Coordinates of C-alpha atoms in Angstrom, one line a residue:
M12 CA 83.4 68.9 -1.7
R13 CA 81.4 70.8 0.9
E14 CA 83.8 69.9 3.7
A15 CA 86.8 70.8 1.6
Y16 CA 85.3 74.2 0.7
N17 CA 84.7 75.0 4.4
N18 CA 88.2 73.8 5.3
F19 CA 89.7 76.3 2.9
Y20 CA 89.2 79.4 5.1
V21 CA 91.9 82.0 5.4
E22 CA 91.8 82.6 9.1
P23 CA 94.4 82.1 11.8
L24 CA 94.4 78.8 13.6
K25 CA 93.6 79.4 17.2
E26 CA 92.4 76.3 19.0
D27 CA 94.2 73.0 19.9
Q28 CA 91.9 71.0 17.6
E29 CA 92.6 73.3 14.7
F30 CA 96.4 73.0 15.2
K31 CA 96.1 69.2 15.3
E32 CA 94.0 69.1 12.1
F33 CA 95.5 71.8 9.9
Y34 CA 98.9 73.0 11.2
V35 CA 102.0 72.2 9.1
E36 CA 105.6 72.8 10.2
R37 CA 107.9 74.6 7.8
Q38 CA 110.9 72.4 7.1
G39 CA 114.4 73.7 7.4
V40 CA 113.6 76.8 9.4
V41 CA 113.2 77.5 13.1
S42 CA 109.5 78.2 13.9
P43 CA 109.0 81.9 15.0
M44 CA 107.0 80.5 17.9
I45 CA 109.9 78.4 19.1
D46 CA 112.3 81.3 18.7
L47 CA 110.1 83.8 20.6
K48 CA 109.2 81.3 23.3
G49 CA 112.9 80.5 23.9
R50 CA 113.8 84.2 24.1
I51 CA 111.0 85.1 26.5
E52 CA 111.6 82.1 28.8
L53 CA 115.4 82.8 29.0
A54 CA 115.3 86.6 29.3
S55 CA 116.1 88.3 32.6
R56 CA 115.0 91.7 31.2
K57 CA 111.6 92.6 29.8
E58 CA 112.5 92.4 26.1
K59 CA 110.8 93.9 23.1
Y60 CA 110.5 92.0 19.8
L61 CA 109.6 92.8 16.2
F62 CA 107.8 90.0 14.4
L63 CA 108.1 90.4 10.6
G64 CA 106.3 88.6 7.8
F65 CA 104.2 89.2 4.7
R66 CA 100.5 89.5 5.1
G67 CA 98.9 86.1 5.0
S68 CA 102.1 84.2 5.7
G69 CA 100.7 82.7 9.0
K70 CA 102.0 85.2 11.6
S71 CA 98.7 85.3 13.6
T72 CA 98.7 81.5 13.8
E73 CA 102.3 81.5 15.1
L74 CA 101.3 84.1 17.7
Y75 CA 98.4 82.0 18.9
R76 CA 100.8 79.0 19.1
L77 CA 103.2 81.2 21.2
E78 CA 100.4 82.1 23.6
A79 CA 99.4 78.5 24.0
A80 CA 103.0 77.3 24.4
L81 CA 104.2 79.8 27.1
D82 CA 104.2 78.4 30.7
K83 CA 100.9 79.5 32.2
S84 CA 102.4 79.3 35.7
R85 CA 105.0 81.9 34.7
F86 CA 103.4 84.2 32.2
L87 CA 100.2 86.3 31.8
V88 CA 99.6 86.7 28.1
V89 CA 97.6 89.5 26.5
N90 CA 97.3 88.6 22.8
Y91 CA 95.1 91.1 20.8
S92 CA 94.6 92.6 17.3
I93 CA 94.5 96.3 16.8
R94 CA 91.6 95.6 14.4
E95 CA 89.4 94.6 17.4
D96 CA 89.2 98.0 19.0
L97 CA 90.8 100.7 16.9
N98 CA 89.7 102.5 13.7
L99 CA 92.4 101.6 11.2
S100 CA 91.2 104.2 8.7
D101 CA 92.0 106.9 11.3
F102 CA 94.8 105.3 13.3
D103 CA 97.1 107.2 15.7
F104 CA 99.8 106.2 18.1
R105 CA 98.0 107.9 21.0
D106 CA 94.9 105.7 20.4
F107 CA 97.2 102.7 20.3
F108 CA 98.7 103.3 23.7
V109 CA 95.3 103.9 25.3
S110 CA 94.1 100.6 23.8
M111 CA 97.2 98.8 25.1
A112 CA 96.7 100.3 28.6
L113 CA 93.0 99.1 28.6
K114 CA 94.0 95.6 27.5
I115 CA 96.5 95.5 30.4
Y116 CA 93.8 96.8 32.8
D117 CA 91.4 94.1 31.5
I118 CA 93.8 91.2 32.2
A119 CA 93.8 92.1 35.9
S120 CA 90.0 91.9 36.0
A121 CA 89.9 88.7 33.9
R122 CA 92.3 87.0 36.2
G123 CA 90.8 88.3 39.5
I124 CA 93.9 90.4 40.3
L125 CA 93.0 93.1 42.8
L126 CA 94.9 96.2 41.7
N127 CA 96.3 98.7 44.2
P128 CA 93.3 101.1 44.8
D129 CA 95.4 104.2 44.3
I130 CA 96.9 102.9 41.0
E131 CA 93.5 101.8 39.7
K132 CA 91.8 105.1 40.6
D133 CA 94.6 107.2 39.2
F134 CA 94.4 105.2 35.9
Q135 CA 90.7 105.4 35.6
D136 CA 90.6 109.2 36.4
F137 CA 93.3 109.9 33.8
T138 CA 91.5 107.8 31.2
K139 CA 88.2 109.4 31.8
K140 CA 89.8 112.9 31.5
I141 CA 91.6 112.2 28.2
T142 CA 88.5 110.7 26.6
N143 CA 86.1 113.1 28.1
I144 CA 83.8 110.3 29.2
T145 CA 81.2 111.1 31.9
E146 CA 80.0 109.0 34.8
E147 CA 76.5 109.0 33.3
E148 CA 77.8 107.4 30.1
V149 CA 79.7 104.7 32.0
T150 CA 76.6 104.0 34.1
S151 CA 74.3 103.9 31.1
Q152 CA 76.5 101.5 29.1
S153 CA 77.4 99.4 32.1
S154 CA 73.7 98.6 32.5
V155 CA 73.8 96.6 29.2
G156 CA 76.8 94.5 30.3
L157 CA 79.7 96.5 28.9
S158 CA 82.9 96.8 31.0
W159 CA 84.4 100.2 31.8
S160 CA 87.3 99.6 29.4
K161 CA 85.1 98.3 26.6
I162 CA 82.9 101.4 26.8
I163 CA 86.0 103.6 26.3
L164 CA 87.3 101.4 23.4
L165 CA 83.9 101.5 21.6
K166 CA 83.9 105.3 21.9
L167 CA 87.5 105.5 20.7
S168 CA 86.8 103.3 17.6
R169 CA 83.4 104.9 16.7
E170 CA 83.5 108.5 17.6
K171 CA 85.9 111.0 15.9
T172 CA 85.2 113.6 18.6
T173 CA 86.5 111.1 21.3
R174 CA 89.6 110.5 19.2
D175 CA 90.2 114.2 18.7
C176 CA 89.8 114.9 22.4
L177 CA 92.1 112.1 23.4
R178 CA 94.8 113.1 20.9
K179 CA 94.7 116.8 22.0
E180 CA 94.9 115.8 25.7
L181 CA 97.8 113.4 25.1
D182 CA 99.9 115.8 23.0
Q183 CA 101.8 116.8 26.1
K184 CA 100.9 113.8 28.3
I185 CA 101.9 110.7 26.4
S186 CA 104.7 110.1 28.9
D187 CA 102.2 110.3 31.7
L188 CA 100.1 107.6 30.1
I189 CA 103.1 105.3 29.7
Q190 CA 104.1 105.9 33.3
K191 CA 100.6 104.8 34.4
V192 CA 100.7 101.8 32.1
N193 CA 104.0 100.8 33.8
W194 CA 102.4 101.2 37.3
L195 CA 99.7 98.8 36.1
I196 CA 102.2 96.3 34.8
L197 CA 104.3 96.4 38.0
D198 CA 101.2 96.0 40.2
I199 CA 99.8 93.1 38.1
E200 CA 103.2 91.3 38.0
D201 CA 103.7 91.8 41.8
K202 CA 100.3 90.5 42.7
S203 CA 100.2 87.6 40.3
K204 CA 103.9 86.6 40.7
M205 CA 104.0 86.2 36.9
D206 CA 105.5 88.1 34.0
L207 CA 103.2 89.9 31.6
V208 CA 103.6 89.3 27.9
I209 CA 101.8 91.5 25.4
I210 CA 101.4 90.3 21.8
V211 CA 100.1 93.0 19.4
D212 CA 98.9 91.6 16.1
D213 CA 97.9 93.2 12.8
L214 CA 100.1 96.2 13.0
D215 CA 101.2 95.1 9.5
K216 CA 97.7 95.8 8.3
L217 CA 98.2 99.6 8.6
A218 CA 97.7 100.5 4.9
R219 CA 96.6 104.1 4.5
G220 CA 99.3 106.5 3.3
D221 CA 102.3 106.5 5.6
Q222 CA 100.4 105.0 8.5
S223 CA 102.9 102.2 9.2
E224 CA 106.0 104.3 8.6
N225 CA 104.8 107.1 10.9
F226 CA 103.8 104.6 13.6
F227 CA 107.0 102.7 13.8
Y228 CA 109.6 105.2 12.6
K229 CA 108.4 108.2 14.5
N230 CA 107.3 106.5 17.7
Y231 CA 109.6 103.5 18.2
P232 CA 111.2 105.1 21.3
L233 CA 107.7 104.9 22.9
L234 CA 107.2 101.3 21.8
I235 CA 110.1 100.1 24.0
E236 CA 108.9 101.9 27.1
P237 CA 106.3 99.4 28.5
S238 CA 108.0 97.5 31.4
C239 CA 107.0 94.0 30.2
F240 CA 107.6 91.7 27.3
V241 CA 106.1 92.9 24.1
V242 CA 105.9 91.3 20.6
Y243 CA 104.9 93.8 17.9
T244 CA 104.0 92.5 14.4
F245 CA 106.0 94.6 11.9
P246 CA 105.2 95.2 8.1
I247 CA 108.0 93.4 6.3
H248 CA 108.0 95.9 3.4
L249 CA 109.3 98.5 5.9
A250 CA 112.4 96.3 6.3
F251 CA 113.4 97.8 2.9
H252 CA 113.1 101.3 4.3
P253 CA 116.4 103.3 4.9
Q254 CA 115.4 103.9 8.5
Y255 CA 114.9 100.2 9.3
E256 CA 118.3 99.5 10.7
N257 CA 118.0 102.4 13.2
V258 CA 114.7 101.1 14.4
R259 CA 115.7 97.5 14.5
H260 CA 118.5 98.1 16.9
A261 CA 116.2 99.8 19.4
F262 CA 114.4 96.4 19.9
T263 CA 115.9 93.3 21.5
S264 CA 115.5 91.2 18.4
H265 CA 113.5 90.7 15.2
V266 CA 112.0 87.4 14.2
V267 CA 111.0 86.7 10.6
L268 CA 108.4 84.5 9.1
L269 CA 109.1 84.4 5.4
Q270 CA 107.1 82.7 2.6
M271 CA 108.2 79.3 1.7
P272 CA 109.6 79.4 -1.9
I273 CA 108.5 76.9 -4.6
E274 CA 111.7 77.6 -6.6
K275 CA 115.3 78.3 -5.6
K276 CA 117.0 81.5 -6.8
N277 CA 118.6 79.5 -9.6
G278 CA 115.2 78.3 -10.8
E279 CA 115.4 74.7 -9.5
K280 CA 112.5 73.3 -7.6
H281 CA 112.4 74.0 -3.9
E282 CA 111.2 70.6 -2.7
A283 CA 110.7 71.5 1.0
G284 CA 108.6 74.5 0.0
R285 CA 106.5 72.5 -2.4
K286 CA 106.0 69.8 0.2
F287 CA 104.9 72.4 2.8
Y288 CA 102.2 73.8 0.5
A289 CA 101.0 70.3 -0.6
D290 CA 100.7 69.3 3.1
V291 CA 98.7 72.4 3.9
I292 CA 96.2 71.6 1.1
L293 CA 96.1 67.8 1.8
R294 CA 95.2 68.5 5.5
R295 CA 92.1 70.2 4.2
I296 CA 90.9 68.0 1.2
N297 CA 90.7 64.4 0.3
P298 CA 93.2 64.0 -2.7
E299 CA 90.5 62.0 -4.5
L300 CA 88.6 65.2 -4.9
M301 CA 91.3 66.6 -7.2
E302 CA 92.2 65.4 -10.7
D303 CA 95.8 64.3 -11.2
G304 CA 98.2 67.3 -11.4
V305 CA 95.8 69.8 -10.0
L306 CA 97.6 70.3 -6.7
E307 CA 101.0 70.7 -8.4
Y308 CA 99.5 73.2 -10.8
A309 CA 97.9 75.3 -8.0
I310 CA 101.2 75.3 -6.1
E311 CA 103.2 76.3 -9.2
S312 CA 100.8 79.1 -9.9
T313 CA 100.7 80.7 -6.5
G314 CA 103.6 80.0 -4.1
K315 CA 101.9 82.0 -1.3
L316 CA 100.1 80.5 1.6
T317 CA 96.8 82.4 1.8
E318 CA 96.6 82.8 -2.0
L319 CA 96.9 79.1 -2.5
V320 CA 94.2 78.4 0.1
D321 CA 92.0 81.1 -1.5
I322 CA 92.5 79.7 -5.0
M323 CA 91.6 76.2 -3.9
K324 CA 88.5 77.4 -2.1
E325 CA 87.3 79.2 -5.2
A326 CA 88.2 76.2 -7.4
S327 CA 86.2 73.9 -5.1
L328 CA 83.2 76.2 -5.4
I329 CA 83.5 76.2 -9.2
A330 CA 83.7 72.4 -9.3
H331 CA 80.7 72.1 -7.1
R332 CA 78.7 74.6 -9.1
N333 CA 79.5 72.6 -12.3
G334 CA 78.4 69.4 -10.7
Q335 CA 81.9 67.8 -10.8
K336 CA 83.1 65.2 -8.4
Q337 CA 86.7 66.5 -8.7
I338 CA 88.5 69.8 -9.0
A339 CA 89.9 70.1 -12.5
E340 CA 92.8 72.2 -13.7
K341 CA 90.4 74.5 -15.5
D342 CA 88.7 75.3 -12.2
V343 CA 92.0 76.5 -10.7
T344 CA 92.8 78.5 -13.9
T345 CA 89.4 80.3 -13.6
A346 CA 90.1 81.1 -10.0
L347 CA 93.6 82.4 -10.9
D348 CA 92.4 84.5 -13.8
K349 CA 89.9 86.2 -11.5
L350 CA 92.6 87.2 -9.0
R351 CA 95.1 88.2 -11.7
M352 CA 92.7 90.6 -13.3
T353 CA 92.7 92.6 -10.0
F354 CA 96.4 93.1 -10.1
D355 CA 96.5 93.9 -13.9
R356 CA 94.0 96.7 -13.3
T357 CA 95.6 98.2 -10.2
L358 CA 99.3 98.2 -11.0
T359 CA 100.8 101.3 -12.7
E360 CA 103.2 101.2 -15.6
D361 CA 106.1 102.0 -13.1
H362 CA 105.1 99.1 -10.9
K363 CA 105.0 96.7 -13.9
K364 CA 108.5 97.9 -15.1
K365 CA 109.8 97.4 -11.5
L366 CA 108.4 93.9 -11.4
L367 CA 110.1 93.1 -14.7
E368 CA 113.3 94.2 -13.2
I369 CA 112.8 92.1 -10.1
N370 CA 111.9 89.1 -12.2
S371 CA 115.2 89.5 -14.1
C372 CA 117.7 90.2 -11.2
K373 CA 115.9 88.6 -8.2
E374 CA 116.7 91.6 -6.1
A375 CA 114.6 94.3 -4.5
R376 CA 116.7 95.9 -1.8
E377 CA 118.0 99.3 -2.8
D378 CA 118.1 103.0 -1.9
G379 CA 116.8 105.8 -4.0
P380 CA 113.5 106.7 -5.5
D381 CA 112.7 103.2 -6.7
S382 CA 112.8 101.9 -3.1
V383 CA 109.3 103.4 -2.6
L384 CA 108.0 101.4 -5.6
T385 CA 109.6 98.3 -4.1
R386 CA 107.9 98.8 -0.8
E387 CA 104.6 99.2 -2.5
L388 CA 105.1 96.0 -4.4
L389 CA 106.1 94.1 -1.3
F390 CA 103.1 95.5 0.6
S391 CA 100.7 94.5 -2.1
L392 CA 102.4 91.0 -2.3
T393 CA 103.1 91.3 -6.0
A394 CA 106.8 90.9 -5.1
V395 CA 107.8 88.5 -2.4
E396 CA 111.1 88.0 -0.5
Y397 CA 112.4 84.5 0.1
E398 CA 115.3 83.0 2.0
D399 CA 117.0 79.6 2.3
E400 CA 120.3 78.4 3.8
D401 CA 122.0 77.8 0.5
E402 CA 121.2 81.0 -1.4
G403 CA 120.4 83.5 1.3
R404 CA 117.7 86.1 0.5
W405 CA 116.3 87.0 -2.8
C406 CA 113.2 88.6 -4.2
A407 CA 110.8 87.3 -6.9
V408 CA 107.6 88.2 -8.6
N409 CA 104.6 86.5 -7.1
P410 CA 104.4 83.3 -9.1
M411 CA 100.7 84.0 -9.8
L412 CA 101.7 87.0 -11.9
I413 CA 104.2 85.3 -14.2
P414 CA 101.7 85.1 -17.1
L415 CA 101.2 88.9 -16.7
V416 CA 105.0 89.5 -16.5
E417 CA 105.4 87.7 -19.8
K418 CA 102.6 89.9 -21.3
W419 CA 104.2 93.1 -19.9
S420 CA 107.6 92.1 -21.3
R421 CA 106.2 92.2 -24.8
S422 CA 104.3 95.5 -24.4
L423 CA 106.5 97.7 -22.1

């Protein structure tokens, strides 16, 4: 049980050994990794892509697979998460472009690529000016082993004064920054004889207020300016926004990783989806550690990847705590009830009514005032969009919430 508990971690798979042990292919759909890899390898232009998916659907794992799969003799890959270096509670597009520039600068150092001295000095001087960092600060921090770019990123994430200074400086100079980024890219690609691929993860985690809408819908012309391949993770709930079509066409393509359904739109069992979830769990636990019917019950009650793994982790803990040799259905129920209580407390009456409507019509795409409610439900993963070849796209209430939906239908 201890090994199973530790296998049920909700973290992206990164290493070859993890892929071998735990990765499960989705049947009936082209892997986003295969899709993006093919596009990048065939493209003669430096294309920009949006990668859509619900939080916890496995996007980061697919991006690590993409990084590993790209030909290392042709491509230099910079794969990073905005959560590593930026303050997400005070996120701004100007901070983002500085962090991207520094990640590009770092890849040259990491690969031993000697930058053109004029380009390097110009970039360093510009960055020092917009962040108001002094030579004394650089020297002091360098003495403890921090790189020049890491020093700036730490100040940017931790110091509001640094962020305020940078944003003020870049108000009229953002195009200058992007020009310097492109000089770095061209120099790196020329020296290495390789194409640069930037993968930006966790942009779908922007959650405060209108962060994600402002970032993508106000700044998308800037996002296509870097002169290299770029893959941006994109919050799937924004695909329900009226402006999405305008933004989508600015990028070369969009690639979607949808949740695998456990039921078809007509209510029949979706066997491929159920097999996918079962395989994910059986890669992590000996089936003899579960009572008969437990796995099927857990899949029926969740139908979302990270939620299912979370529930099984909690259930294995409960079983261990009770001195059981197997996970019982009651352990899964206890874990489910704990998670359901959170949703029941936080959803408003309007949210609940909208979920009842979605549960009835299996549709969420619409214009008008209710579209904001829909995006909030999709972002919180209380509503989920699915797709298959036979029935196209449809929306459904998170299967975990069905007992609550039944309760709300009697009271609202």
